[in-house]
mmCIF file of N, CA and C in Angstrom:
data_model
loop_
_atom_site.group_PDB
_atom_site.id
_atom_site.type_symbol
_atom_site.label_atom_id
_atom_site.label_comp_id
_atom_site.label_asym_id
_atom_site.label_seq_id
_atom_site.Cartn_x
_atom_site.Cartn_y
_atom_site.Cartn_z
ATOM 1 N N UNK A 1 125.829 129.183 181.646
ATOM 2 C CA UNK A 1 125.982 129.591 180.302
ATOM 3 C C UNK A 1 124.637 129.805 179.628
ATOM 4 N N UNK A 2 124.728 130.424 178.493
ATOM 5 C CA UNK A 2 123.542 130.684 177.672
ATOM 6 C C UNK A 2 123.605 129.858 176.398
ATOM 7 N N UNK A 3 122.433 129.476 175.926
ATOM 8 C CA UNK A 3 122.329 128.722 174.681
ATOM 9 C C UNK A 3 121.544 129.552 173.690
ATOM 10 N N UNK A 4 122.067 129.670 172.479
ATOM 11 C CA UNK A 4 121.360 130.393 171.418
ATOM 12 C C UNK A 4 120.908 129.407 170.357
ATOM 13 N N UNK A 5 119.790 129.676 169.804
ATOM 14 C CA UNK A 5 119.311 128.825 168.704
ATOM 15 C C UNK A 5 118.676 129.706 167.636
ATOM 16 N N UNK A 6 118.616 129.162 166.454
ATOM 17 C CA UNK A 6 118.001 129.879 165.329
ATOM 18 C C UNK A 6 117.038 128.944 164.627
ATOM 19 N N UNK A 7 116.017 129.512 164.068
ATOM 20 C CA UNK A 7 115.026 128.733 163.326
ATOM 21 C C UNK A 7 115.204 129.033 161.847
ATOM 22 N N UNK A 8 115.277 127.991 161.054
ATOM 23 C CA UNK A 8 115.384 128.152 159.599
ATOM 24 C C UNK A 8 114.109 127.621 158.972
ATOM 25 N N UNK A 9 113.539 128.387 158.080
ATOM 26 C CA UNK A 9 112.345 127.951 157.365
ATOM 27 C C UNK A 9 112.747 127.455 155.981
ATOM 28 N N UNK A 10 112.203 126.324 155.602
ATOM 29 C CA UNK A 10 112.472 125.750 154.296
ATOM 30 C C UNK A 10 111.148 125.599 153.573
ATOM 31 N N UNK A 11 111.011 126.285 152.442
ATOM 32 C CA UNK A 11 109.798 126.170 151.630
ATOM 33 C C UNK A 11 110.068 125.229 150.472
ATOM 34 N N UNK A 12 109.245 124.220 150.325
ATOM 35 C CA UNK A 12 109.372 123.268 149.227
ATOM 36 C C UNK A 12 108.146 123.412 148.343
ATOM 37 N N UNK A 13 108.398 123.661 147.069
ATOM 38 C CA UNK A 13 107.311 123.775 146.102
ATOM 39 C C UNK A 13 107.351 122.563 145.188
ATOM 40 N N UNK A 14 106.285 121.801 145.182
ATOM 41 C CA UNK A 14 106.206 120.635 144.302
ATOM 42 C C UNK A 14 105.792 121.095 142.916
ATOM 43 N N UNK A 15 106.524 120.669 141.928
ATOM 44 C CA UNK A 15 106.202 121.028 140.542
ATOM 45 C C UNK A 15 105.414 119.906 139.895
ATOM 46 N N UNK A 16 104.235 120.235 139.409
ATOM 47 C CA UNK A 16 103.361 119.269 138.760
ATOM 48 C C UNK A 16 103.515 119.434 137.255
ATOM 49 N N UNK A 17 103.728 118.346 136.508
ATOM 50 C CA UNK A 17 103.865 118.468 135.055
ATOM 51 C C UNK A 17 102.581 119.008 134.414
ATOM 52 N N UNK A 18 102.708 119.753 133.315
ATOM 53 C CA UNK A 18 101.515 120.306 132.655
ATOM 54 C C UNK A 18 100.779 119.255 131.836
ATOM 55 N N UNK A 19 99.497 119.522 131.599
ATOM 56 C CA UNK A 19 98.709 118.712 130.667
ATOM 57 C C UNK A 19 98.044 119.674 129.697
ATOM 58 N N UNK A 20 98.373 119.561 128.408
ATOM 59 C CA UNK A 20 97.847 120.473 127.394
ATOM 60 C C UNK A 20 96.406 120.121 127.047
ATOM 61 N N UNK A 21 95.567 121.155 126.959
ATOM 62 C CA UNK A 21 94.181 120.994 126.520
ATOM 63 C C UNK A 21 93.975 121.984 125.379
ATOM 64 N N UNK A 22 93.667 121.478 124.193
ATOM 65 C CA UNK A 22 93.520 122.314 123.002
ATOM 66 C C UNK A 22 92.059 122.358 122.597
ATOM 67 N N UNK A 23 91.531 123.566 122.410
ATOM 68 C CA UNK A 23 90.163 123.712 121.914
ATOM 69 C C UNK A 23 90.195 124.569 120.660
ATOM 70 N N UNK A 24 89.464 124.255 119.638
ATOM 71 C CA UNK A 24 88.687 123.017 119.547
ATOM 72 C C UNK A 24 89.619 121.823 119.386
ATOM 73 N N UNK A 25 89.165 120.675 119.856
ATOM 74 C CA UNK A 25 89.964 119.466 119.734
ATOM 75 C C UNK A 25 89.497 118.682 118.510
ATOM 76 N N UNK A 26 90.240 117.678 118.167
ATOM 77 C CA UNK A 26 89.925 116.804 117.031
ATOM 78 C C UNK A 26 89.895 117.586 115.731
ATOM 79 N N UNK A 27 88.731 117.692 115.075
ATOM 80 C CA UNK A 27 88.639 118.344 113.766
ATOM 81 C C UNK A 27 87.881 119.656 113.881
ATOM 82 N N UNK A 28 88.397 120.678 113.225
ATOM 83 C CA UNK A 28 87.849 122.032 113.279
ATOM 84 C C UNK A 28 87.460 122.411 111.859
ATOM 85 N N UNK A 29 86.175 122.586 111.581
ATOM 86 C CA UNK A 29 85.686 122.889 110.240
ATOM 87 C C UNK A 29 85.376 124.378 110.124
ATOM 88 N N UNK A 30 86.012 125.058 109.161
ATOM 89 C CA UNK A 30 85.817 126.493 108.966
ATOM 90 C C UNK A 30 85.656 126.807 107.484
ATOM 91 N N UNK A 31 85.026 127.947 107.191
ATOM 92 C CA UNK A 31 84.882 128.408 105.816
ATOM 93 C C UNK A 31 86.182 129.032 105.326
ATOM 94 N N UNK A 32 86.490 128.818 104.061
ATOM 95 C CA UNK A 32 87.667 129.431 103.454
ATOM 96 C C UNK A 32 87.572 130.943 103.583
ATOM 97 N N UNK A 33 88.680 131.590 103.946
ATOM 98 C CA UNK A 33 88.709 133.040 104.079
ATOM 99 C C UNK A 33 88.315 133.557 105.445
ATOM 100 N N UNK A 34 87.840 132.672 106.333
ATOM 101 C CA UNK A 34 87.442 133.112 107.670
ATOM 102 C C UNK A 34 88.559 132.844 108.680
ATOM 103 N N UNK A 35 88.338 133.286 109.875
ATOM 104 C CA UNK A 35 89.318 133.179 110.961
ATOM 105 C C UNK A 35 89.187 131.824 111.657
ATOM 106 N N UNK A 36 90.331 131.256 112.030
ATOM 107 C CA UNK A 36 90.366 130.046 112.854
ATOM 108 C C UNK A 36 91.123 130.378 114.133
ATOM 109 N N UNK A 37 90.553 130.003 115.272
ATOM 110 C CA UNK A 37 91.179 130.317 116.556
ATOM 111 C C UNK A 37 91.321 129.029 117.364
ATOM 112 N N UNK A 38 92.542 128.778 117.832
ATOM 113 C CA UNK A 38 92.826 127.653 118.708
ATOM 114 C C UNK A 38 93.260 128.204 120.062
ATOM 115 N N UNK A 39 92.788 127.597 121.133
ATOM 116 C CA UNK A 39 93.185 128.012 122.462
ATOM 117 C C UNK A 39 93.807 126.809 123.177
ATOM 118 N N UNK A 40 94.991 127.009 123.723
ATOM 119 C CA UNK A 40 95.688 125.950 124.437
ATOM 120 C C UNK A 40 95.841 126.370 125.896
ATOM 121 N N UNK A 41 95.331 125.543 126.791
ATOM 122 C CA UNK A 41 95.434 125.821 128.211
ATOM 123 C C UNK A 41 96.022 124.593 128.910
ATOM 124 N N UNK A 42 96.288 124.723 130.173
ATOM 125 C CA UNK A 42 96.759 123.585 130.955
ATOM 126 C C UNK A 42 95.703 123.230 131.975
ATOM 127 N N UNK A 43 95.396 121.943 132.071
ATOM 128 C CA UNK A 43 94.418 121.502 133.062
ATOM 129 C C UNK A 43 95.114 121.093 134.358
ATOM 130 N N UNK A 44 96.429 121.062 134.324
ATOM 131 C CA UNK A 44 97.190 120.748 135.535
ATOM 132 C C UNK A 44 98.582 121.346 135.378
ATOM 133 N N UNK A 45 99.317 121.316 136.439
ATOM 134 C CA UNK A 45 100.684 121.811 136.379
ATOM 135 C C UNK A 45 100.866 123.075 137.195
ATOM 136 N N UNK A 46 102.103 123.390 137.446
ATOM 137 C CA UNK A 46 102.467 124.547 138.244
ATOM 138 C C UNK A 46 103.178 125.553 137.349
ATOM 139 N N UNK A 47 102.602 126.764 137.143
ATOM 140 C CA UNK A 47 103.238 127.757 136.279
ATOM 141 C C UNK A 47 104.609 128.163 136.819
ATOM 142 N N UNK A 48 105.471 128.755 136.011
ATOM 143 C CA UNK A 48 105.204 129.238 134.646
ATOM 144 C C UNK A 48 105.399 128.142 133.597
ATOM 145 N N UNK A 49 104.726 128.325 132.455
ATOM 146 C CA UNK A 49 104.799 127.392 131.340
ATOM 147 C C UNK A 49 105.338 128.102 130.105
ATOM 148 N N UNK A 50 105.853 127.319 129.184
ATOM 149 C CA UNK A 50 106.243 127.814 127.873
ATOM 150 C C UNK A 50 105.351 127.121 126.854
ATOM 151 N N UNK A 51 104.797 127.902 125.909
ATOM 152 C CA UNK A 51 103.919 127.350 124.874
ATOM 153 C C UNK A 51 104.625 127.405 123.525
ATOM 154 N N UNK A 52 104.446 126.355 122.733
ATOM 155 C CA UNK A 52 104.978 126.323 121.370
ATOM 156 C C UNK A 52 103.890 125.780 120.456
ATOM 157 N N UNK A 53 103.723 126.418 119.287
ATOM 158 C CA UNK A 53 102.734 125.980 118.303
ATOM 159 C C UNK A 53 103.467 125.423 117.090
ATOM 160 N N UNK A 54 102.991 124.263 116.596
ATOM 161 C CA UNK A 54 103.567 123.635 115.416
ATOM 162 C C UNK A 54 102.459 123.334 114.421
ATOM 163 N N UNK A 55 102.802 123.387 113.135
ATOM 164 C CA UNK A 55 101.849 123.046 112.077
ATOM 165 C C UNK A 55 102.448 121.956 111.215
ATOM 166 N N UNK A 56 101.652 120.919 110.954
ATOM 167 C CA UNK A 56 101.996 119.917 109.951
ATOM 168 C C UNK A 56 101.061 120.179 108.786
ATOM 169 N N UNK A 57 101.608 120.663 107.644
ATOM 170 C CA UNK A 57 100.748 120.998 106.512
ATOM 171 C C UNK A 57 100.128 119.758 105.878
ATOM 172 N N UNK A 58 99.148 119.971 105.005
ATOM 173 C CA UNK A 58 98.526 118.847 104.306
ATOM 174 C C UNK A 58 99.570 118.070 103.501
ATOM 175 N N UNK A 59 99.292 116.793 103.266
ATOM 176 C CA UNK A 59 100.221 115.925 102.536
ATOM 177 C C UNK A 59 100.568 116.480 101.159
ATOM 178 N N UNK A 60 99.634 117.190 100.525
ATOM 179 C CA UNK A 60 99.878 117.746 99.185
ATOM 180 C C UNK A 60 101.009 118.781 99.204
ATOM 181 N N UNK A 61 101.222 119.421 100.327
ATOM 182 C CA UNK A 61 102.254 120.458 100.426
ATOM 183 C C UNK A 61 103.543 119.873 101.006
ATOM 184 N N UNK A 62 103.441 118.830 101.779
ATOM 185 C CA UNK A 62 104.597 118.223 102.445
ATOM 186 C C UNK A 62 104.320 118.105 103.920
ATOM 187 N N UNK A 63 104.790 117.056 104.530
ATOM 188 C CA UNK A 63 104.468 116.794 105.936
ATOM 189 C C UNK A 63 105.548 117.238 106.908
ATOM 190 N N UNK A 64 106.326 118.246 106.565
ATOM 191 C CA UNK A 64 107.364 118.730 107.466
ATOM 192 C C UNK A 64 106.757 119.652 108.511
ATOM 193 N N UNK A 65 106.792 119.218 109.753
ATOM 194 C CA UNK A 65 106.249 120.025 110.843
ATOM 195 C C UNK A 65 107.092 121.290 111.004
ATOM 196 N N UNK A 66 106.412 122.426 111.183
ATOM 197 C CA UNK A 66 107.132 123.692 111.329
ATOM 198 C C UNK A 66 106.583 124.505 112.485
ATOM 199 N N UNK A 67 107.451 125.345 113.035
ATOM 200 C CA UNK A 67 107.095 126.218 114.139
ATOM 201 C C UNK A 67 106.192 127.346 113.645
ATOM 202 N N UNK A 68 105.144 127.679 114.394
ATOM 203 C CA UNK A 68 104.234 128.771 114.040
ATOM 204 C C UNK A 68 104.398 129.875 115.081
ATOM 205 N N UNK A 69 104.694 131.095 114.604
ATOM 206 C CA UNK A 69 104.832 132.224 115.528
ATOM 207 C C UNK A 69 103.851 133.350 115.208
ATOM 208 N N UNK A 70 103.442 133.495 113.941
ATOM 209 C CA UNK A 70 102.481 134.537 113.569
ATOM 210 C C UNK A 70 101.107 134.208 114.152
ATOM 211 N N UNK A 71 100.483 135.199 114.759
ATOM 212 C CA UNK A 71 99.139 135.014 115.302
ATOM 213 C C UNK A 71 99.100 134.344 116.658
ATOM 214 N N UNK A 72 100.252 134.200 117.323
ATOM 215 C CA UNK A 72 100.302 133.535 118.626
ATOM 216 C C UNK A 72 100.339 134.577 119.741
ATOM 217 N N UNK A 73 99.473 134.409 120.729
ATOM 218 C CA UNK A 73 99.465 135.265 121.912
ATOM 219 C C UNK A 73 99.417 134.376 123.150
ATOM 220 N N UNK A 74 100.249 134.691 124.134
ATOM 221 C CA UNK A 74 100.252 133.961 125.399
ATOM 222 C C UNK A 74 99.791 134.919 126.488
ATOM 223 N N UNK A 75 98.927 134.433 127.382
ATOM 224 C CA UNK A 75 98.413 135.290 128.454
ATOM 225 C C UNK A 75 99.553 135.759 129.352
ATOM 226 N N UNK A 76 99.333 136.875 129.982
ATOM 227 C CA UNK A 76 100.354 137.481 130.839
ATOM 228 C C UNK A 76 100.781 136.546 131.969
ATOM 229 N N UNK A 77 99.830 135.776 132.515
ATOM 230 C CA UNK A 77 100.184 134.879 133.615
ATOM 231 C C UNK A 77 100.793 133.564 133.131
ATOM 232 N N UNK A 78 100.894 133.384 131.817
ATOM 233 C CA UNK A 78 101.558 132.214 131.255
ATOM 234 C C UNK A 78 100.816 130.910 131.410
ATOM 235 N N UNK A 79 99.485 130.958 131.554
ATOM 236 C CA UNK A 79 98.720 129.723 131.730
ATOM 237 C C UNK A 79 97.942 129.300 130.487
ATOM 238 N N UNK A 80 97.925 130.142 129.443
ATOM 239 C CA UNK A 80 97.264 129.749 128.201
ATOM 240 C C UNK A 80 97.861 130.500 127.031
ATOM 241 N N UNK A 81 97.615 129.970 125.832
ATOM 242 C CA UNK A 81 98.126 130.573 124.608
ATOM 243 C C UNK A 81 97.075 130.408 123.519
ATOM 244 N N UNK A 82 96.958 131.412 122.644
ATOM 245 C CA UNK A 82 95.980 131.382 121.555
ATOM 246 C C UNK A 82 96.697 131.523 120.215
ATOM 247 N N UNK A 83 96.293 130.699 119.251
ATOM 248 C CA UNK A 83 96.782 130.799 117.878
ATOM 249 C C UNK A 83 95.605 131.242 117.023
ATOM 250 N N UNK A 84 95.766 132.362 116.299
ATOM 251 C CA UNK A 84 94.721 132.862 115.412
ATOM 252 C C UNK A 84 95.241 132.883 113.991
ATOM 253 N N UNK A 85 94.521 132.202 113.097
ATOM 254 C CA UNK A 85 94.813 132.255 111.661
ATOM 255 C C UNK A 85 93.764 133.189 111.080
ATOM 256 N N UNK A 86 94.200 134.350 110.579
ATOM 257 C CA UNK A 86 93.253 135.387 110.163
ATOM 258 C C UNK A 86 92.411 134.999 108.961
ATOM 259 N N UNK A 87 92.989 134.337 107.982
ATOM 260 C CA UNK A 87 92.234 133.948 106.784
ATOM 261 C C UNK A 87 92.662 132.546 106.369
ATOM 262 N N UNK A 88 91.843 131.574 106.734
ATOM 263 C CA UNK A 88 92.118 130.183 106.385
ATOM 264 C C UNK A 88 92.020 130.026 104.873
ATOM 265 N N UNK A 89 92.980 129.345 104.273
ATOM 266 C CA UNK A 89 93.022 129.203 102.816
ATOM 267 C C UNK A 89 93.274 127.750 102.423
ATOM 268 N N UNK A 90 92.819 127.413 101.227
ATOM 269 C CA UNK A 90 93.088 126.110 100.641
ATOM 270 C C UNK A 90 94.203 126.309 99.625
ATOM 271 N N UNK A 91 95.159 125.481 99.434
ATOM 272 C CA UNK A 91 95.392 124.211 100.125
ATOM 273 C C UNK A 91 96.271 124.333 101.361
ATOM 274 N N UNK A 92 96.740 125.540 101.689
ATOM 275 C CA UNK A 92 97.686 125.714 102.784
ATOM 276 C C UNK A 92 97.186 125.190 104.125
ATOM 277 N N UNK A 93 95.911 125.426 104.437
ATOM 278 C CA UNK A 93 95.402 125.054 105.752
ATOM 279 C C UNK A 93 94.503 123.822 105.752
ATOM 280 N N UNK A 94 93.934 123.458 104.599
ATOM 281 C CA UNK A 94 92.992 122.336 104.587
ATOM 282 C C UNK A 94 93.696 121.052 105.015
ATOM 283 N N UNK A 95 93.181 120.421 106.033
ATOM 284 C CA UNK A 95 93.696 119.196 106.622
ATOM 285 C C UNK A 95 95.067 119.377 107.270
ATOM 286 N N UNK A 96 95.450 120.601 107.558
ATOM 287 C CA UNK A 96 96.681 120.850 108.319
ATOM 288 C C UNK A 96 96.411 120.530 109.786
ATOM 289 N N UNK A 97 97.415 120.015 110.448
ATOM 290 C CA UNK A 97 97.292 119.704 111.869
ATOM 291 C C UNK A 97 98.109 120.702 112.667
ATOM 292 N N UNK A 98 97.498 121.235 113.717
ATOM 293 C CA UNK A 98 98.170 122.183 114.603
ATOM 294 C C UNK A 98 98.373 121.517 115.954
ATOM 295 N N UNK A 99 99.545 121.736 116.531
ATOM 296 C CA UNK A 99 99.881 121.109 117.808
ATOM 297 C C UNK A 99 100.394 122.163 118.766
ATOM 298 N N UNK A 100 99.879 122.120 119.961
ATOM 299 C CA UNK A 100 100.342 122.995 121.036
ATOM 300 C C UNK A 100 101.155 122.145 122.001
ATOM 301 N N UNK A 101 102.358 122.619 122.310
ATOM 302 C CA UNK A 101 103.203 121.940 123.287
ATOM 303 C C UNK A 101 103.349 122.856 124.496
ATOM 304 N N UNK A 102 103.016 122.336 125.659
ATOM 305 C CA UNK A 102 103.152 123.090 126.904
ATOM 306 C C UNK A 102 104.316 122.468 127.672
ATOM 307 N N UNK A 103 105.273 123.310 128.043
ATOM 308 C CA UNK A 103 106.447 122.833 128.761
ATOM 309 C C UNK A 103 106.541 123.542 130.106
ATOM 310 N N UNK A 104 106.840 122.778 131.121
ATOM 311 C CA UNK A 104 107.052 123.334 132.452
ATOM 312 C C UNK A 104 108.362 124.101 132.424
ATOM 313 N N UNK A 105 108.323 125.368 132.788
ATOM 314 C CA UNK A 105 109.483 126.251 132.704
ATOM 315 C C UNK A 105 110.159 126.321 134.074
ATOM 316 N N UNK A 106 110.959 125.316 134.384
ATOM 317 C CA UNK A 106 111.610 125.216 135.691
ATOM 318 C C UNK A 106 113.121 125.111 135.529
ATOM 319 N N UNK A 107 113.807 125.515 136.563
ATOM 320 C CA UNK A 107 115.262 125.415 136.571
ATOM 321 C C UNK A 107 115.739 124.040 137.039
ATOM 322 N N UNK A 108 114.874 123.279 137.700
ATOM 323 C CA UNK A 108 115.259 121.954 138.168
ATOM 324 C C UNK A 108 115.477 121.036 136.975
ATOM 325 N N UNK A 109 116.699 120.514 136.784
ATOM 326 C CA UNK A 109 117.004 119.709 135.584
ATOM 327 C C UNK A 109 116.046 118.560 135.345
ATOM 328 N N UNK A 110 115.597 117.869 136.406
ATOM 329 C CA UNK A 110 114.713 116.715 136.208
ATOM 330 C C UNK A 110 113.325 117.118 135.735
ATOM 331 N N UNK A 111 112.936 118.385 135.959
ATOM 332 C CA UNK A 111 111.600 118.838 135.564
ATOM 333 C C UNK A 111 111.620 119.726 134.326
ATOM 334 N N UNK A 112 112.784 120.150 133.885
ATOM 335 C CA UNK A 112 112.882 121.122 132.792
ATOM 336 C C UNK A 112 112.218 120.622 131.512
ATOM 337 N N UNK A 113 112.305 119.341 131.235
ATOM 338 C CA UNK A 113 111.762 118.786 129.996
ATOM 339 C C UNK A 113 110.344 118.250 130.140
ATOM 340 N N UNK A 114 109.701 118.496 131.244
ATOM 341 C CA UNK A 114 108.348 118.004 131.468
ATOM 342 C C UNK A 114 107.372 118.756 130.569
ATOM 343 N N UNK A 115 106.723 118.046 129.642
ATOM 344 C CA UNK A 115 105.813 118.714 128.709
ATOM 345 C C UNK A 115 104.707 117.766 128.266
ATOM 346 N N UNK A 116 103.686 118.336 127.642
ATOM 347 C CA UNK A 116 102.638 117.543 127.006
ATOM 348 C C UNK A 116 102.135 118.313 125.802
ATOM 349 N N UNK A 117 101.434 117.628 124.900
ATOM 350 C CA UNK A 117 100.948 118.299 123.695
ATOM 351 C C UNK A 117 99.553 117.818 123.351
ATOM 352 N N UNK A 118 98.865 118.611 122.515
ATOM 353 C CA UNK A 118 97.525 118.276 122.037
ATOM 354 C C UNK A 118 97.421 118.714 120.584
ATOM 355 N N UNK A 119 96.660 117.974 119.772
ATOM 356 C CA UNK A 119 96.539 118.242 118.328
ATOM 357 C C UNK A 119 95.109 118.583 117.937
ATOM 358 N N UNK A 120 94.984 119.363 116.842
ATOM 359 C CA UNK A 120 93.695 119.641 116.219
ATOM 360 C C UNK A 120 93.936 119.800 114.722
ATOM 361 N N UNK A 121 93.007 119.313 113.898
ATOM 362 C CA UNK A 121 93.130 119.390 112.443
ATOM 363 C C UNK A 121 92.046 120.294 111.870
ATOM 364 N N UNK A 122 92.429 121.183 110.946
ATOM 365 C CA UNK A 122 91.478 122.079 110.274
ATOM 366 C C UNK A 122 90.953 121.404 109.016
ATOM 367 N N UNK A 123 89.651 121.471 108.797
ATOM 368 C CA UNK A 123 89.030 121.100 107.523
ATOM 369 C C UNK A 123 88.422 122.374 106.954
ATOM 370 N N UNK A 124 88.868 122.785 105.771
ATOM 371 C CA UNK A 124 88.404 124.032 105.171
ATOM 372 C C UNK A 124 87.247 123.734 104.227
ATOM 373 N N UNK A 125 86.114 124.423 104.456
ATOM 374 C CA UNK A 125 84.968 124.331 103.547
ATOM 375 C C UNK A 125 85.055 125.507 102.590
ATOM 376 N N UNK A 126 84.811 125.270 101.327
ATOM 377 C CA UNK A 126 84.911 126.334 100.326
ATOM 378 C C UNK A 126 83.659 127.175 100.251
ATOM 379 N N UNK A 127 82.537 126.686 100.768
ATOM 380 C CA UNK A 127 81.292 127.448 100.734
ATOM 381 C C UNK A 127 80.468 127.083 101.952
ATOM 382 N N UNK A 128 79.513 127.927 102.274
ATOM 383 C CA UNK A 128 78.646 127.700 103.420
ATOM 384 C C UNK A 128 77.627 126.623 103.094
ATOM 385 N N UNK A 129 77.376 125.754 104.046
ATOM 386 C CA UNK A 129 76.368 124.701 103.893
ATOM 387 C C UNK A 129 75.039 125.237 104.420
ATOM 388 N N UNK A 130 74.198 125.737 103.524
ATOM 389 C CA UNK A 130 72.888 126.295 103.900
ATOM 390 C C UNK A 130 71.760 125.299 103.707
ATOM 391 N N UNK A 131 72.075 124.043 103.448
ATOM 392 C CA UNK A 131 71.033 123.059 103.162
ATOM 393 C C UNK A 131 70.133 122.798 104.360
ATOM 394 N N UNK A 132 70.592 123.138 105.568
ATOM 395 C CA UNK A 132 69.761 122.863 106.739
ATOM 396 C C UNK A 132 68.762 123.983 107.011
ATOM 397 N N UNK A 133 68.837 125.094 106.283
ATOM 398 C CA UNK A 133 67.908 126.220 106.507
ATOM 399 C C UNK A 133 66.668 126.102 105.683
#
């Protein structure tokens, strides 16, 4: 008799959770009326990722965190996202905190909610500090 056999290949891809890295980090000082740019990347993880930007306004306006969609661009390969505020204004942006959330975009239920976030706070200066010149 003859014996037949078949070979099956199984590819296993390990999914690594993302780690959000936001630049600038901590406090970001800008002049009123100028542009503020935040860049959020992942220092680890297996793409594709989903990025979400949130803003917590200054206490004077209310501390309700809200989703930010204007000025957001995500790279084509889905590994980074940029938030651009075209004209920083007081009191809307002064001491506002921006948060980037990076989520692993997987179909595996145990990994679907894998995410991390990073924060940065804007401090708005009303005039240029030329005292050092």
